[in-house]
Amino acid sequence: MRKIGKGLYIALIMFFLYLPIGFLIVLSFNEGRSMAAWTGFSFHWFEEMFESRMIMDALYNTFTIALGASLAATAIGVLACIGLQAMGYKSRQSLLTLNNIPMLNADIVTGISLMLTFVAFGISLNYETIMFSHICFCIPYVILSVLPKFKEIGDNTFEAALDLGATKTKAFIKVILPEIMPGILSGFLLAFTMSVDDFVITHFTRGAGINTLSTLIYSQVKVGVRPTLYALSTVIFVVILIVLVLTNIISSKREKRRLEL
Amino acid sequence: MYKHRGFALPFIIMIIIGTLVPLCSIVFYGFTDDTGNFTIENFLAMFSEEHIKALIFSVLLALISTFICLILAYPLGLILRKSKLGKSGFVIFIFVLPMWMNFLLRTMAWQVILERNGLLDHFCQFLNIPFVEIINTPFAVVLGMVYDFLPFMILPIYNVLKSMDEGLIEASYDLGAGKFTTLRKVILPLSVPGIISGITMVFVPSLTTFVISNMLGGGKINLIGNIIEQEFTVSANWNLGSGLSFVMMILIVVSMVIFTKLDEDGEVNLL
C-alpha cells in the first residue's frame, strides 16, 4: 500500500512536469492550426519551421553565441584559476566574491546594468554586445567547476615532472591539464547550456533585428504565431533527450570500467 | 611554478568592465534624472503606491511559489532517496530533463493549456462544467513559476538527502525514535543546506520574473519585474528603471544574507 502511494506520488509529479511538453509535441503533428480538434497527422509545421528564415537565423545566432561565449569564458576562467592560486588569501577571496555577483544577481539586473554600460559608452547594441554579456555571465560557472580541481591536485606532480626534465609548458600539458580536464569540460558545458537557455540578459543587450531562439519565441508568442513553435519544441525536446541519454550512457559505462579496475 | 597571478588579468578586466562598471552605471543612472542632475527620486519611487503594491505582490507570489515547490519537492526527495530508481540516477534524469527545455516554450505550453479554447477549456466542455478560467489570474502566474522552477528545488534537496549518512538515521531508530521524530529531528535538520539552496534558486527568479507574469498574466498582473522592464522598453524612463532595479538588487542581497544566516545557524525550526 505504501509502495503504491509512493509510486503514485512520483507519477503525479512526472505527469505535472511532462503533460505540457507532451501536449506541445502532440500539437506539432496536428494538421490544422487550431488546437481544438485533431485534423490529421502531418509534418507540415516542421517543414514550415525549417523553411522559416527567422527561426533558422535565430538558431544560428543562439549556437554561435553559445559556442563563442562558452569557449571564451572557459579560456578566461581556466587562466583565472591558475592566477587565483598565486594570489594571497585576501585578494583571492575578494575576487571570488565579485565573481559570484552575476550568478547570484537577478538576470534582469545583470541585463539592465550591461545595457546601460554599453549605451553610456556609446556602443550600439548588436550581436557583439550579446556575446560579451554572455561571456560575462558564463565565466563564474567555469571558475566554479575548475577551481576545486586545482585544489585537489597540489604541486607535487608538477614539480616531479620538472625534476624529470620536462619544460614548464610540457609539464603543464602532460601533468596538470589531464587532471583538471573534467572540471574544464563540465564548466564549458554548464556555460554553454546557460548561454543557450538565457532570455532575460539577451533581451536587454541585443540589437534591433537580432534574435536568439529565446527572444524570437518571446516575440512570436506575443503576436500569437504558434504552430511552428510547437514543431520547434518537439525538435528541441528530441535533441535534448538524445544528448542526455548519450551522456548518461557514456558516464555509466565509464563508471563501470572504473569499478572493474 | 606555473602559477602566476598575471594569468588572472583577463578575468580581472572582465570583472571590472562586465560587473563593476555595469553596477556603477545602474547606481549612476539611478541617482540622476534625465538632465543628469543628482536626485534620489528614483529610489523613493519604489515607495509610491503603485510600485510598493507591485513589490509586495511579487514577494507574495514568489513566497507562495517557493513554498509550493518545497512541499512538492521534499517528499519526492525522501521517496527517491530510498528507491532503487533514485540510486540508478535514472529518475533524477527524468526530473531534470524538463529543466533543459527552453523555459519560454514551457511557459507557452501552459498558455496553450489554460487559455480560452485551450486544452482545459475543452476538458471542461467534455465534462459539461463551466470553463475554469485561471489564465490571466495570479493563480496562472504561480502555476507557471512552480512549473518552471520546480526542478531547481528538486535537485539540491535530492542531492543533500541522497548523500545523508544512513548510520545517523539508523541510530535514531535504535534510540527509539519513531518515523516522524526521526524525520523532524534528524533528516530535516541535516537537509537544511539543500533546502536553503533550493529556496534561493526558486525565490530569486520568481521574485524578479517578468516573462511568466507577461505570458500567463495577460498584461493584467504587474509584478515588480514587469514594471522595471516596461520602464526600459515602453516608457523609456531609464533613470527610474535603474533606481527600481537597484532597490530590488538590495532586496535580493538582504534575502540572500537571511537565507545563508539560516543555513549557518543550522538550527532553524522548520516545523
Short mmCIF file of C-alpha atoms in Angstrom, two decimals:
data_model
loop_
_atom_site.label_atom_id
_atom_site.label_comp_id
_atom_site.label_asym_id
_atom_site.label_seq_id
_atom_site.Cartn_x
_atom_site.Cartn_y
_atom_site.Cartn_z
CA MET A 1 0.00 0.00 0.00
CA ARG A 2 2.74 2.44 0.98
CA LYS A 3 4.66 1.48 -2.08
CA ILE A 4 1.70 2.26 -4.30
CA GLY A 5 1.35 5.64 -2.60
CA LYS A 6 4.97 6.47 -3.28
CA GLY A 7 4.75 5.34 -6.87
CA LEU A 8 1.63 7.39 -7.32
CA TYR A 9 3.36 10.48 -5.97
CA ILE A 10 6.28 10.08 -8.38
CA ALA A 11 3.83 9.50 -11.22
CA LEU A 12 1.82 12.61 -10.34
CA ILE A 13 4.86 14.90 -10.32
CA MET A 14 6.05 13.40 -13.60
CA PHE A 15 2.61 13.93 -15.08
CA PHE A 16 2.75 17.57 -13.98
CA LEU A 17 6.23 18.04 -15.47
CA TYR A 18 5.60 16.28 -18.78
CA LEU A 19 1.95 16.97 -19.60
CA PRO A 20 2.58 20.47 -21.01
CA ILE A 21 5.60 19.35 -23.04
CA GLY A 22 3.73 16.29 -24.30
CA PHE A 23 0.82 18.45 -25.32
CA LEU A 24 3.09 20.71 -27.38
CA ILE A 25 4.61 17.68 -29.09
CA VAL A 26 1.20 16.26 -30.00
CA LEU A 27 0.08 19.63 -31.37
CA SER A 28 3.20 19.92 -33.52
CA PHE A 29 1.97 16.94 -35.58
CA ASN A 30 -1.54 18.29 -35.96
CA GLU A 31 -2.51 19.16 -39.49
CA GLY A 32 -4.69 22.15 -38.67
CA ARG A 33 -3.86 25.40 -36.98
CA SER A 34 -6.41 25.03 -34.22
CA MET A 35 -5.69 23.07 -31.08
CA ALA A 36 -9.38 22.42 -30.64
CA ALA A 37 -9.50 19.45 -32.94
CA TRP A 38 -7.19 16.79 -34.26
CA THR A 39 -7.41 17.16 -38.00
CA GLY A 40 -4.86 14.61 -39.05
CA PHE A 41 -1.20 13.75 -38.79
CA SER A 42 1.24 15.95 -40.67
CA PHE A 43 4.85 17.13 -40.78
CA HIS A 44 3.60 20.36 -42.24
CA TRP A 45 4.68 22.60 -39.32
CA PHE A 46 8.13 21.06 -39.31
CA GLU A 47 8.59 21.92 -42.96
CA GLU A 48 7.45 25.44 -42.28
CA MET A 49 9.80 25.71 -39.34
CA PHE A 50 12.86 24.57 -41.28
CA GLU A 51 11.96 26.91 -44.11
CA SER A 52 11.49 29.88 -41.80
CA ARG A 53 14.37 32.29 -42.27
CA MET A 54 13.71 33.87 -38.87
CA ILE A 55 13.85 30.63 -36.93
CA MET A 56 16.96 29.40 -38.73
CA ASP A 57 18.72 32.75 -38.19
CA ALA A 58 17.80 32.67 -34.51
CA LEU A 59 19.04 29.09 -34.26
CA TYR A 60 22.33 30.10 -35.89
CA ASN A 61 22.73 33.09 -33.55
CA THR A 62 21.89 31.03 -30.48
CA PHE A 63 24.52 28.42 -31.24
CA THR A 64 27.31 30.70 -32.44
CA ILE A 65 26.84 32.92 -29.39
CA ALA A 66 26.70 29.94 -27.03
CA LEU A 67 29.79 28.36 -28.57
CA GLY A 68 31.79 31.58 -28.74
CA ALA A 69 30.82 32.73 -25.27
CA SER A 70 31.41 29.38 -23.59
CA LEU A 71 34.80 28.91 -25.30
CA ALA A 72 35.92 32.40 -24.34
CA ALA A 73 34.56 32.01 -20.81
CA THR A 74 36.34 28.65 -20.45
CA ALA A 75 39.68 30.11 -21.57
CA ILE A 76 39.39 33.15 -19.31
CA GLY A 77 38.08 31.05 -16.43
CA VAL A 78 40.86 28.44 -16.56
CA LEU A 79 43.54 31.14 -16.77
CA ALA A 80 41.84 32.92 -13.87
CA CYS A 81 42.00 29.76 -11.75
CA ILE A 82 45.76 29.49 -12.39
CA GLY A 83 46.20 33.14 -11.50
CA LEU A 84 43.99 32.94 -8.41
CA GLN A 85 46.22 30.20 -6.95
CA ALA A 86 49.19 32.53 -6.98
CA MET A 87 47.36 35.19 -5.01
CA GLY A 88 47.12 35.81 -1.30
CA TYR A 89 44.05 34.76 0.61
CA LYS A 90 42.56 38.24 0.78
CA SER A 91 42.75 39.23 -2.88
CA ARG A 92 41.62 35.77 -3.97
CA GLN A 93 38.63 35.85 -1.67
CA SER A 94 37.54 39.30 -2.79
CA LEU A 95 37.88 38.36 -6.46
CA LEU A 96 35.78 35.24 -5.89
CA THR A 97 33.11 37.31 -4.19
CA LEU A 98 33.00 39.62 -7.22
CA ASN A 99 32.91 36.52 -9.41
CA ASN A 100 29.74 35.38 -7.64
CA ILE A 101 27.82 38.58 -8.34
CA PRO A 102 26.48 37.70 -11.82
CA MET A 103 25.48 34.24 -10.58
CA LEU A 104 23.55 35.45 -7.55
CA ASN A 105 22.14 38.62 -9.01
CA ALA A 106 18.80 38.61 -10.77
CA ASP A 107 19.13 38.26 -14.54
CA ILE A 108 17.07 41.38 -15.08
CA VAL A 109 19.52 43.48 -13.05
CA THR A 110 22.55 41.97 -14.82
CA GLY A 111 20.94 42.58 -18.20
CA ILE A 112 19.95 46.16 -17.45
CA SER A 113 23.33 47.03 -15.94
CA LEU A 114 25.18 45.73 -19.02
CA MET A 115 22.84 47.55 -21.37
CA LEU A 116 23.30 50.82 -19.51
CA THR A 117 27.07 50.41 -19.71
CA PHE A 118 27.03 49.79 -23.45
CA VAL A 119 24.82 52.79 -24.03
CA ALA A 120 26.79 55.02 -21.64
CA PHE A 121 29.99 54.28 -23.57
CA GLY A 122 28.31 54.83 -26.92
CA ILE A 123 28.42 51.20 -28.02
CA SER A 124 25.37 50.40 -30.12
CA LEU A 125 23.62 47.17 -29.20
CA ASN A 126 24.26 44.35 -31.67
CA TYR A 127 25.43 40.74 -31.94
CA GLU A 128 28.74 41.51 -30.20
CA THR A 129 27.10 43.05 -27.17
CA ILE A 130 25.09 39.85 -26.65
CA MET A 131 28.30 37.83 -27.00
CA PHE A 132 30.16 40.00 -24.48
CA SER A 133 27.30 39.80 -21.98
CA HIS A 134 27.15 36.03 -22.31
CA ILE A 135 30.90 35.73 -21.71
CA CYS A 136 30.44 37.81 -18.54
CA PHE A 137 27.77 35.63 -17.01
CA CYS A 138 29.38 32.36 -18.13
CA ILE A 139 32.81 32.93 -16.51
CA PRO A 140 31.58 32.34 -12.92
CA TYR A 141 30.25 28.87 -13.82
CA VAL A 142 33.58 27.86 -15.36
CA ILE A 143 35.56 29.07 -12.34
CA LEU A 144 33.14 27.28 -10.04
CA SER A 145 33.77 23.95 -11.76
CA VAL A 146 37.51 24.30 -12.42
CA LEU A 147 38.83 25.81 -9.17
CA PRO A 148 38.06 22.75 -6.98
CA LYS A 149 40.06 20.56 -9.39
CA PHE A 150 43.19 22.69 -8.88
CA LYS A 151 42.77 22.37 -5.13
CA GLU A 152 42.71 18.57 -5.47
CA ILE A 153 45.98 18.13 -7.36
CA GLY A 154 48.52 20.16 -5.36
CA ASP A 155 52.03 20.99 -6.58
CA ASN A 156 53.96 17.74 -6.16
CA THR A 157 53.25 16.10 -9.51
CA PHE A 158 54.11 19.27 -11.40
CA GLU A 159 57.42 19.62 -9.57
CA ALA A 160 58.19 15.96 -10.15
CA ALA A 161 57.69 16.50 -13.88
CA LEU A 162 60.08 19.45 -13.78
CA ASP A 163 62.67 17.38 -11.89
CA LEU A 164 62.40 14.73 -14.55
CA GLY A 165 63.36 17.27 -17.16
CA ALA A 166 60.07 18.50 -18.61
CA THR A 167 59.74 22.13 -19.54
CA LYS A 168 57.11 24.16 -17.69
CA THR A 169 54.74 24.13 -20.65
CA LYS A 170 55.18 20.43 -21.25
CA ALA A 171 54.73 19.62 -17.59
CA PHE A 172 51.54 21.67 -17.51
CA ILE A 173 50.11 19.98 -20.58
CA LYS A 174 51.12 16.45 -19.55
CA VAL A 175 50.52 16.58 -15.81
CA ILE A 176 48.14 19.35 -14.81
CA LEU A 177 45.82 19.55 -17.81
CA PRO A 178 44.60 15.93 -17.77
CA GLU A 179 43.77 16.28 -14.08
CA ILE A 180 41.67 19.41 -14.46
CA MET A 181 40.10 18.34 -17.76
CA PRO A 182 36.84 17.00 -16.25
CA GLY A 183 36.35 20.34 -14.49
CA ILE A 184 37.04 22.27 -17.69
CA LEU A 185 34.57 20.11 -19.62
CA SER A 186 31.76 20.42 -17.12
CA GLY A 187 32.39 24.15 -16.82
CA PHE A 188 32.24 24.50 -20.59
CA LEU A 189 29.00 22.51 -20.83
CA LEU A 190 27.43 24.46 -17.99
CA ALA A 191 28.38 27.74 -19.66
CA PHE A 192 27.05 26.50 -22.99
CA THR A 193 23.65 25.50 -21.61
CA MET A 194 23.37 28.70 -19.59
CA SER A 195 24.01 30.68 -22.74
CA VAL A 196 21.53 28.70 -24.86
CA ASP A 197 18.89 28.99 -22.15
CA ASP A 198 19.29 32.68 -21.45
CA PHE A 199 16.47 35.00 -22.32
CA VAL A 200 16.49 37.97 -19.96
CA ILE A 201 20.08 39.16 -20.43
CA THR A 202 19.85 38.73 -24.21
CA HIS A 203 16.54 40.61 -24.20
CA PHE A 204 18.21 43.72 -22.81
CA THR A 205 21.55 43.57 -24.60
CA ARG A 206 20.52 42.60 -28.14
CA GLY A 207 20.39 44.99 -31.03
CA ALA A 208 17.22 45.52 -33.02
CA GLY A 209 16.58 42.72 -35.50
CA ILE A 210 18.99 40.26 -33.89
CA ASN A 211 17.22 37.32 -32.31
CA THR A 212 18.25 34.25 -30.43
CA LEU A 213 15.75 31.41 -30.10
CA SER A 214 14.56 32.70 -26.74
CA THR A 215 13.92 36.26 -27.86
CA LEU A 216 12.28 35.04 -31.06
CA ILE A 217 9.93 32.77 -29.13
CA TYR A 218 9.06 35.65 -26.81
CA SER A 219 8.13 37.98 -29.64
CA GLN A 220 6.28 35.24 -31.58
CA VAL A 221 4.21 34.27 -28.56
CA LYS A 222 3.18 37.90 -28.09
CA VAL A 223 1.94 38.07 -31.67
CA GLY A 224 0.29 34.67 -31.36
CA VAL A 225 2.07 32.78 -34.15
CA ARG A 226 2.45 29.38 -32.67
CA PRO A 227 2.26 26.15 -34.69
CA THR A 228 5.88 26.42 -35.87
CA LEU A 229 6.87 26.94 -32.25
CA TYR A 230 5.21 23.61 -31.39
CA ALA A 231 7.39 21.99 -34.03
CA LEU A 232 10.41 23.78 -32.58
CA SER A 233 9.54 22.44 -29.10
CA THR A 234 9.42 18.89 -30.44
CA VAL A 235 12.78 19.26 -32.17
CA ILE A 236 14.42 20.80 -29.10
CA PHE A 237 12.96 18.13 -26.81
CA VAL A 238 14.17 15.28 -29.00
CA VAL A 239 17.67 16.78 -29.29
CA ILE A 240 17.92 17.26 -25.52
CA LEU A 241 16.65 13.74 -24.93
CA ILE A 242 19.25 12.22 -27.27
CA VAL A 243 22.11 14.28 -25.82
CA LEU A 244 21.18 13.48 -22.22
CA VAL A 245 20.65 9.77 -22.87
CA LEU A 246 24.02 9.56 -24.64
CA THR A 247 25.90 11.36 -21.86
CA ASN A 248 24.17 9.17 -19.30
CA ILE A 249 25.19 6.00 -21.12
CA ILE A 250 28.77 7.20 -21.57
CA SER A 251 29.17 8.20 -17.94
CA SER A 252 27.65 4.96 -16.63
CA LYS A 253 29.96 2.94 -18.88
CA ARG A 254 32.94 4.90 -17.59
CA GLU A 255 31.76 4.27 -14.04
CA LYS A 256 31.56 0.53 -14.74
CA ARG A 257 35.05 0.48 -16.19
CA ARG A 258 36.36 2.27 -13.13
CA LEU A 259 34.69 -0.25 -10.85
CA GLU A 260 36.17 -3.13 -12.83
CA LEU A 261 39.65 -1.69 -12.42
CA MET B 1 56.00 27.13 -10.79
CA TYR B 2 53.28 27.54 -13.42
CA LYS B 3 51.06 29.58 -11.18
CA HIS B 4 51.35 33.26 -11.79
CA ARG B 5 48.92 35.97 -10.85
CA GLY B 6 49.30 37.51 -14.30
CA PHE B 7 47.09 34.77 -15.75
CA ALA B 8 44.13 36.23 -13.89
CA LEU B 9 44.46 39.50 -15.78
CA PRO B 10 41.78 38.84 -18.45
CA PHE B 11 39.43 37.70 -15.69
CA ILE B 12 40.08 40.84 -13.64
CA ILE B 13 39.48 43.01 -16.70
CA MET B 14 36.19 41.17 -17.37
CA ILE B 15 35.11 41.64 -13.76
CA ILE B 16 35.84 45.35 -13.99
CA ILE B 17 34.12 46.03 -17.31
CA GLY B 18 31.50 43.31 -17.08
CA THR B 19 30.43 43.52 -13.44
CA LEU B 20 31.76 46.54 -11.57
CA VAL B 21 31.29 49.21 -14.23
CA PRO B 22 27.74 47.98 -15.03
CA LEU B 23 26.80 48.07 -11.35
CA CYS B 24 28.18 51.59 -11.11
CA SER B 25 26.14 52.50 -14.21
CA ILE B 26 22.94 51.37 -12.52
CA VAL B 27 23.79 53.40 -9.44
CA PHE B 28 24.73 56.41 -11.59
CA TYR B 29 21.54 56.30 -13.67
CA GLY B 30 19.52 55.68 -10.54
CA PHE B 31 20.90 58.75 -8.78
CA THR B 32 20.39 61.16 -11.69
CA ASP B 33 17.36 62.48 -13.55
CA ASP B 34 17.11 62.74 -17.33
CA THR B 35 19.01 66.04 -17.35
CA GLY B 36 21.89 64.49 -15.42
CA ASN B 37 21.24 66.22 -12.09
CA PHE B 38 21.55 64.39 -8.81
CA THR B 39 18.31 63.08 -7.36
CA ILE B 40 17.05 60.38 -5.04
CA GLU B 41 13.56 60.45 -6.53
CA ASN B 42 14.16 57.21 -8.46
CA PHE B 43 14.83 55.27 -5.28
CA LEU B 44 11.98 56.81 -3.38
CA ALA B 45 9.72 55.93 -6.31
CA MET B 46 9.79 52.34 -5.05
CA PHE B 47 7.63 53.50 -2.16
CA SER B 48 4.98 55.11 -4.32
CA GLU B 49 1.67 53.33 -4.04
CA GLU B 50 1.77 51.63 -7.45
CA HIS B 51 5.31 50.32 -7.03
CA ILE B 52 5.13 49.20 -3.43
CA LYS B 53 1.91 47.34 -4.26
CA ALA B 54 3.65 45.55 -7.13
CA LEU B 55 6.62 44.77 -4.93
CA ILE B 56 4.53 43.32 -2.11
CA PHE B 57 2.51 41.32 -4.62
CA SER B 58 5.71 39.97 -6.24
CA VAL B 59 7.15 38.96 -2.88
CA LEU B 60 3.87 37.27 -2.01
CA LEU B 61 3.65 35.29 -5.27
CA ALA B 62 7.35 34.36 -5.04
CA LEU B 63 6.90 33.14 -1.46
CA ILE B 64 3.84 31.09 -2.39
CA SER B 65 5.61 29.51 -5.37
CA THR B 66 8.70 28.76 -3.32
CA PHE B 67 6.59 27.18 -0.60
CA ILE B 68 4.64 25.03 -3.07
CA CYS B 69 7.88 23.90 -4.73
CA LEU B 70 9.28 22.99 -1.32
CA ILE B 71 6.31 20.89 -0.23
CA LEU B 72 6.22 19.15 -3.61
CA ALA B 73 9.96 18.50 -3.81
CA TYR B 74 10.74 17.39 -0.27
CA PRO B 75 8.54 14.26 -0.18
CA LEU B 76 9.81 13.44 -3.66
CA GLY B 77 13.38 13.67 -2.38
CA LEU B 78 12.52 11.39 0.54
CA ILE B 79 10.94 8.80 -1.77
CA LEU B 80 13.74 8.91 -4.34
CA ARG B 81 16.43 8.69 -1.65
CA LYS B 82 15.40 5.16 -0.76
CA SER B 83 14.14 3.88 -4.08
CA LYS B 84 16.25 1.80 -6.44
CA LEU B 85 15.28 4.09 -9.27
CA GLY B 86 16.72 7.05 -7.40
CA LYS B 87 20.05 5.33 -6.93
CA SER B 88 20.38 4.44 -10.58
CA GLY B 89 20.32 8.11 -11.44
CA PHE B 90 17.62 7.49 -13.99
CA VAL B 91 14.80 9.12 -12.05
CA ILE B 92 16.78 12.25 -11.39
CA PHE B 93 17.47 12.37 -15.10
CA ILE B 94 13.73 12.28 -15.71
CA PHE B 95 13.10 15.10 -13.26
CA VAL B 96 15.88 17.31 -14.59
CA LEU B 97 15.12 16.82 -18.27
CA PRO B 98 12.34 19.46 -18.43
CA MET B 99 14.76 21.98 -16.95
CA TRP B 100 16.81 21.82 -20.15
CA MET B 101 13.87 22.70 -22.31
CA ASN B 102 13.69 26.38 -23.15
CA PHE B 103 11.67 27.96 -20.34
CA LEU B 104 9.75 30.25 -22.71
CA LEU B 105 8.42 27.20 -24.54
CA ARG B 106 7.48 25.58 -21.24
CA THR B 107 5.63 28.71 -20.19
CA MET B 108 3.97 28.88 -23.60
CA ALA B 109 2.74 25.32 -23.06
CA TRP B 110 0.74 26.45 -20.04
CA GLN B 111 -0.64 29.34 -22.03
CA VAL B 112 -1.86 26.82 -24.61
CA ILE B 113 -3.42 24.66 -21.92
CA LEU B 114 -5.10 27.35 -19.85
CA GLU B 115 -6.40 29.80 -22.42
CA ARG B 116 -9.93 30.05 -23.70
CA ASN B 117 -10.40 27.35 -26.33
CA GLY B 118 -7.38 25.54 -24.91
CA LEU B 119 -6.96 22.05 -23.51
CA LEU B 120 -8.54 22.89 -20.16
CA ASP B 121 -11.49 24.58 -21.85
CA HIS B 122 -12.19 21.52 -23.96
CA PHE B 123 -11.80 19.26 -20.99
CA CYS B 124 -14.38 21.33 -19.11
CA GLN B 125 -16.74 21.17 -22.08
CA PHE B 126 -16.26 17.43 -22.18
CA LEU B 127 -17.24 17.16 -18.52
CA ASN B 128 -20.07 19.62 -19.09
CA ILE B 129 -18.85 22.03 -16.44
CA PRO B 130 -18.23 25.75 -16.91
CA PHE B 131 -14.71 26.76 -18.03
CA VAL B 132 -12.39 27.22 -15.09
CA GLU B 133 -10.75 30.41 -16.22
CA ILE B 134 -7.43 30.74 -14.45
CA ILE B 135 -5.44 32.26 -17.30
CA ASN B 136 -4.66 35.94 -16.63
CA THR B 137 -5.04 35.46 -12.89
CA PRO B 138 -2.37 35.25 -10.18
CA PHE B 139 -3.07 31.50 -9.99
CA ALA B 140 -1.81 31.01 -13.51
CA VAL B 141 1.34 33.01 -12.71
CA VAL B 142 2.02 30.92 -9.59
CA LEU B 143 1.39 27.75 -11.58
CA GLY B 144 3.89 28.89 -14.21
CA MET B 145 6.50 29.73 -11.58
CA VAL B 146 6.09 26.37 -9.84
CA TYR B 147 6.29 24.56 -13.16
CA ASP B 148 9.35 26.44 -14.40
CA PHE B 149 11.36 26.37 -11.19
CA LEU B 150 10.37 23.06 -9.53
CA PRO B 151 13.45 21.18 -10.85
CA PHE B 152 15.66 23.80 -9.15
CA MET B 153 14.11 22.76 -5.85
CA ILE B 154 14.15 19.01 -6.53
CA LEU B 155 17.83 18.85 -7.43
CA PRO B 156 19.51 20.35 -4.33
CA ILE B 157 17.07 18.64 -1.94
CA TYR B 158 17.57 15.26 -3.60
CA ASN B 159 21.35 15.72 -3.57
CA VAL B 160 21.53 16.50 0.12
CA LEU B 161 19.12 13.67 1.06
CA LYS B 162 20.97 11.16 -1.11
CA SER B 163 24.35 11.86 0.48
CA MET B 164 23.00 11.72 4.02
CA ASP B 165 24.75 9.28 6.35
CA GLU B 166 22.41 6.31 6.72
CA GLY B 167 24.03 5.48 10.08
CA LEU B 168 22.61 8.61 11.69
CA ILE B 169 19.09 7.65 10.68
CA GLU B 170 19.52 4.08 11.91
CA ALA B 171 20.96 5.41 15.16
CA SER B 172 17.84 7.49 15.61
CA TYR B 173 15.63 4.41 15.16
CA ASP B 174 17.84 2.38 17.51
CA LEU B 175 17.44 5.02 20.16
CA GLY B 176 13.70 4.58 19.99
CA ALA B 177 12.61 7.44 17.78
CA GLY B 178 9.63 6.85 15.52
CA LYS B 179 9.48 7.64 11.83
CA PHE B 180 8.10 11.11 12.33
CA THR B 181 10.51 12.05 15.11
CA THR B 182 13.44 10.85 13.01
CA LEU B 183 12.25 12.96 10.11
CA ARG B 184 11.79 16.01 12.28
CA LYS B 185 14.87 15.70 14.49
CA VAL B 186 17.42 14.07 12.19
CA ILE B 187 16.64 14.14 8.48
CA LEU B 188 15.11 17.61 8.29
CA PRO B 189 17.85 19.49 10.18
CA LEU B 190 20.55 17.70 8.18
CA SER B 191 18.92 18.64 4.89
CA VAL B 192 18.73 22.37 5.68
CA PRO B 193 21.60 23.30 3.31
CA GLY B 194 19.77 21.67 0.38
CA ILE B 195 16.51 23.31 1.34
CA ILE B 196 18.16 26.71 1.59
CA SER B 197 19.83 26.47 -1.79
CA GLY B 198 16.57 25.25 -3.31
CA ILE B 199 14.70 28.17 -1.78
CA THR B 200 17.20 30.69 -3.16
CA MET B 201 17.12 29.12 -6.60
CA VAL B 202 13.33 29.37 -6.76
CA PHE B 203 12.71 32.57 -4.83
CA VAL B 204 15.04 34.95 -6.69
CA PRO B 205 13.88 34.14 -10.25
CA SER B 206 10.23 34.09 -9.13
CA LEU B 207 10.58 37.47 -7.48
CA THR B 208 12.19 39.12 -10.49
CA THR B 209 10.40 37.44 -13.40
CA PHE B 210 8.54 39.46 -15.97
CA VAL B 211 8.19 36.74 -18.60
CA ILE B 212 5.88 34.41 -16.69
CA SER B 213 3.62 37.21 -15.49
CA ASN B 214 3.55 38.61 -19.02
CA MET B 215 2.70 35.34 -20.74
CA LEU B 216 0.30 33.87 -18.19
CA GLY B 217 -0.99 37.09 -16.64
CA GLY B 218 -2.06 38.60 -19.94
CA GLY B 219 -0.63 42.00 -19.04
CA LYS B 220 -3.02 42.28 -16.12
CA ILE B 221 -0.62 41.06 -13.48
CA ASN B 222 2.03 43.68 -12.78
CA LEU B 223 4.95 42.32 -10.84
CA ILE B 224 7.95 44.45 -9.97
CA GLY B 225 9.87 42.79 -12.81
CA ASN B 226 7.20 43.92 -15.30
CA ILE B 227 7.34 47.48 -14.03
CA ILE B 228 11.12 47.64 -14.36
CA GLU B 229 11.08 46.02 -17.81
CA GLN B 230 8.45 48.48 -19.02
CA GLU B 231 10.49 51.44 -17.81
CA PHE B 232 13.21 50.31 -20.21
CA THR B 233 11.24 49.04 -23.18
CA VAL B 234 7.99 51.02 -23.18
CA SER B 235 8.21 54.25 -21.22
CA ALA B 236 11.96 54.68 -21.70
CA ASN B 237 12.48 56.19 -18.28
CA TRP B 238 15.84 54.58 -17.69
CA ASN B 239 16.65 56.58 -14.58
CA LEU B 240 13.52 55.39 -12.82
CA GLY B 241 14.09 51.83 -14.06
CA SER B 242 17.66 51.89 -12.71
CA GLY B 243 16.55 53.23 -9.36
CA LEU B 244 13.94 50.49 -9.04
CA SER B 245 16.37 47.74 -10.11
CA PHE B 246 18.90 48.98 -7.59
CA VAL B 247 16.34 48.75 -4.79
CA MET B 248 15.39 45.27 -5.99
CA MET B 249 19.04 44.22 -6.01
CA ILE B 250 19.40 45.37 -2.39
CA LEU B 251 16.31 43.34 -1.56
CA ILE B 252 17.83 40.23 -3.14
CA VAL B 253 21.11 40.72 -1.28
CA VAL B 254 19.22 41.09 2.00
CA SER B 255 17.19 37.93 1.40
CA MET B 256 20.36 36.03 0.43
CA VAL B 257 22.04 37.13 3.67
CA ILE B 258 18.99 35.98 5.63
CA PHE B 259 18.94 32.62 3.81
CA THR B 260 22.66 31.95 4.39
CA LYS B 261 22.35 33.05 8.04
CA LEU B 262 19.63 30.43 8.46
CA ASP B 263 21.99 27.92 6.92
CA GLU B 264 24.89 28.78 9.25
CA ASP B 265 22.80 28.63 12.39
CA GLY B 266 21.59 25.24 11.22
CA GLU B 267 19.04 25.25 13.98
CA VAL B 268 16.10 26.63 12.13
CA ASN B 269 12.92 25.08 13.34
CA LEU B 270 11.13 24.28 10.15
CA LEU B 271 8.19 22.55 11.73
#
